[in-house]
GROMACS .gro file of C-alpha atoms in nm:
model
  143
    1UNK     CA    1  -1.133   0.428   1.767
    2UNK     CA    2  -1.333   0.322   1.466
    3UNK     CA    3  -1.215   0.061   1.215
    4UNK     CA    4  -1.308   0.069   0.847
    5UNK     CA    5  -1.113  -0.217   0.686
    6UNK     CA    6  -1.037  -0.531   0.886
    7UNK     CA    7  -0.810  -0.815   0.774
    8UNK     CA    8  -0.823  -1.157   0.939
    9UNK     CA    9  -0.515  -1.377   0.892
   10UNK     CA   10  -0.633  -1.736   0.879
   11UNK     CA   11  -0.494  -2.085   0.866
   12UNK     CA   12  -0.667  -2.411   0.780
   13UNK     CA   13  -0.662  -2.542   1.138
   14UNK     CA   14  -0.944  -2.595   1.388
   15UNK     CA   15  -0.924  -2.232   1.511
   16UNK     CA   16  -1.022  -2.088   1.174
   17UNK     CA   17  -1.389  -2.027   1.250
   18UNK     CA   18  -1.318  -1.883   1.597
   19UNK     CA   19  -1.083  -1.621   1.455
   20UNK     CA   20  -1.312  -1.531   1.163
   21UNK     CA   21  -1.613  -1.502   1.396
   22UNK     CA   22  -1.415  -1.256   1.612
   23UNK     CA   23  -1.345  -1.056   1.296
   24UNK     CA   24  -1.715  -1.061   1.206
   25UNK     CA   25  -1.810  -0.939   1.553
   26UNK     CA   26  -1.569  -0.646   1.537
   27UNK     CA   27  -1.652  -0.562   1.173
   28UNK     CA   28  -2.023  -0.561   1.252
   29UNK     CA   29  -1.970  -0.330   1.553
   30UNK     CA   30  -1.771  -0.084   1.337
   31UNK     CA   31  -1.969  -0.131   1.014
   32UNK     CA   32  -1.635  -0.219   0.854
   33UNK     CA   33  -1.533  -0.427   0.556
   34UNK     CA   34  -1.391  -0.770   0.639
   35UNK     CA   35  -1.125  -0.949   0.436
   36UNK     CA   36  -0.929  -1.268   0.498
   37UNK     CA   37  -0.577  -1.369   0.405
   38UNK     CA   38  -0.418  -1.713   0.406
   39UNK     CA   39  -0.051  -1.755   0.319
   40UNK     CA   40   0.100  -2.085   0.212
   41UNK     CA   41   0.475  -2.124   0.229
   42UNK     CA   42   0.649  -2.111  -0.106
   43UNK     CA   43   0.793  -2.454  -0.170
   44UNK     CA   44   1.081  -2.319  -0.377
   45UNK     CA   45   1.209  -2.122  -0.077
   46UNK     CA   46   1.277  -2.451   0.102
   47UNK     CA   47   1.366  -2.687  -0.182
   48UNK     CA   48   1.738  -2.742  -0.230
   49UNK     CA   49   1.725  -3.059  -0.441
   50UNK     CA   50   1.862  -3.123  -0.785
   51UNK     CA   51   1.539  -3.242  -0.948
   52UNK     CA   52   1.360  -3.032  -1.206
   53UNK     CA   53   1.042  -2.924  -1.031
   54UNK     CA   54   0.752  -2.702  -1.139
   55UNK     CA   55   0.726  -2.475  -0.834
   56UNK     CA   56   0.448  -2.258  -0.975
   57UNK     CA   57   0.228  -2.561  -1.041
   58UNK     CA   58   0.292  -2.693  -0.687
   59UNK     CA   59   0.216  -2.351  -0.532
   60UNK     CA   60  -0.105  -2.324  -0.737
   61UNK     CA   61  -0.214  -2.672  -0.621
   62UNK     CA   62  -0.141  -2.575  -0.259
   63UNK     CA   63  -0.346  -2.255  -0.293
   64UNK     CA   64  -0.637  -2.448  -0.447
   65UNK     CA   65  -0.626  -2.704  -0.165
   66UNK     CA   66  -0.614  -2.426   0.097
   67UNK     CA   67  -0.909  -2.249  -0.062
   68UNK     CA   68  -1.115  -2.570  -0.058
   69UNK     CA   69  -1.023  -2.638   0.307
   70UNK     CA   70  -1.110  -2.283   0.413
   71UNK     CA   71  -1.445  -2.280   0.233
   72UNK     CA   72  -1.538  -2.618   0.383
   73UNK     CA   73  -1.447  -2.512   0.737
   74UNK     CA   74  -1.609  -2.170   0.724
   75UNK     CA   75  -1.939  -2.276   0.576
   76UNK     CA   76  -2.199  -2.001   0.559
   77UNK     CA   77  -2.107  -1.675   0.729
   78UNK     CA   78  -2.356  -1.409   0.832
   79UNK     CA   79  -2.128  -1.124   0.724
   80UNK     CA   80  -1.985  -1.049   0.379
   81UNK     CA   81  -1.618  -1.118   0.312
   82UNK     CA   82  -1.504  -0.833   0.087
   83UNK     CA   83  -1.180  -0.995  -0.024
   84UNK     CA   84  -1.051  -1.348   0.037
   85UNK     CA   85  -0.680  -1.355  -0.040
   86UNK     CA   86  -0.485  -1.678  -0.073
   87UNK     CA   87  -0.121  -1.642  -0.165
   88UNK     CA   88   0.218  -1.796  -0.100
   89UNK     CA   89   0.536  -1.640   0.030
   90UNK     CA   90   0.679  -1.489   0.344
   91UNK     CA   91   0.401  -1.440   0.598
   92UNK     CA   92   0.516  -1.102   0.731
   93UNK     CA   93   0.582  -0.954   0.387
   94UNK     CA   94   0.254  -1.077   0.238
   95UNK     CA   95   0.045  -0.948   0.529
   96UNK     CA   96   0.216  -0.609   0.540
   97UNK     CA   97   0.188  -0.566   0.161
   98UNK     CA   98  -0.183  -0.657   0.175
   99UNK     CA   99  -0.242  -0.413   0.463
  100UNK     CA  100  -0.081  -0.129   0.269
  101UNK     CA  101  -0.256  -0.208  -0.061
  102UNK     CA  102  -0.601  -0.236   0.098
  103UNK     CA  103  -0.585   0.043   0.360
  104UNK     CA  104  -0.636  -0.208   0.641
  105UNK     CA  105  -0.659  -0.046   0.985
  106UNK     CA  106  -0.695  -0.364   1.197
  107UNK     CA  107  -0.530  -0.703   1.158
  108UNK     CA  108  -0.673  -0.995   1.355
  109UNK     CA  109  -0.475  -1.315   1.390
  110UNK     CA  110  -0.450  -1.615   1.618
  111UNK     CA  111  -0.162  -1.662   1.858
  112UNK     CA  112  -0.045  -1.987   2.016
  113UNK     CA  113   0.149  -2.017   2.339
  114UNK     CA  114   0.494  -2.158   2.268
  115UNK     CA  115   0.775  -2.273   2.492
  116UNK     CA  116   1.091  -2.059   2.482
  117UNK     CA  117   1.242  -2.285   2.217
  118UNK     CA  118   0.915  -2.286   2.022
  119UNK     CA  119   0.905  -1.906   2.032
  120UNK     CA  120   1.251  -1.895   1.879
  121UNK     CA  121   1.162  -2.128   1.592
  122UNK     CA  122   0.787  -2.098   1.543
  123UNK     CA  123   0.644  -1.761   1.642
  124UNK     CA  124   0.577  -1.533   1.348
  125UNK     CA  125   0.391  -1.280   1.560
  126UNK     CA  126   0.690  -1.096   1.709
  127UNK     CA  127   0.858  -0.982   1.384
  128UNK     CA  128   0.519  -0.903   1.234
  129UNK     CA  129   0.416  -0.688   1.530
  130UNK     CA  130   0.735  -0.485   1.509
  131UNK     CA  131   0.671  -0.391   1.145
  132UNK     CA  132   0.290  -0.358   1.168
  133UNK     CA  133   0.152  -0.045   0.997
  134UNK     CA  134  -0.190  -0.080   1.167
  135UNK     CA  135  -0.351  -0.199   1.490
  136UNK     CA  136  -0.330  -0.570   1.560
  137UNK     CA  137  -0.552  -0.796   1.769
  138UNK     CA  138  -0.407  -1.131   1.872
  139UNK     CA  139  -0.664  -1.398   1.958
  140UNK     CA  140  -0.534  -1.658   2.202
  141UNK     CA  141  -0.604  -1.999   2.052
  142UNK     CA  142  -0.535  -2.355   2.161
  143UNK     CA  143  -0.279  -2.567   1.981
   0.00000   0.00000   0.00000
């Protein structure tokens, strides 16, 4: 199987460079484009307070902070990133929409080992895998 458009789902943690480097290795082997996506949670989806709050401004600040963190942690890469997407919203929906809009044929993302209780509350991989419109590669990462 040959891949043409690869998307790497990234976070701002210590595993960022490991996951992106795996994407670079695969993209180079397939002469494919490489894009990244980072999704921040939308604050308004979790805020139930009574205070008047500018959610769009907060989300924009969070995206700017994420972009700065990602650029600082990645440094110079030896492969071009075609598209670097930073957005906020539901992780599964944002990734699936991006895959469909950009004709992605491989998604690469990190996966942590969770306890049974942690899997129930924390794992986003399972629902995403069930709805995935392309191949997916999970990279085992440390917590």
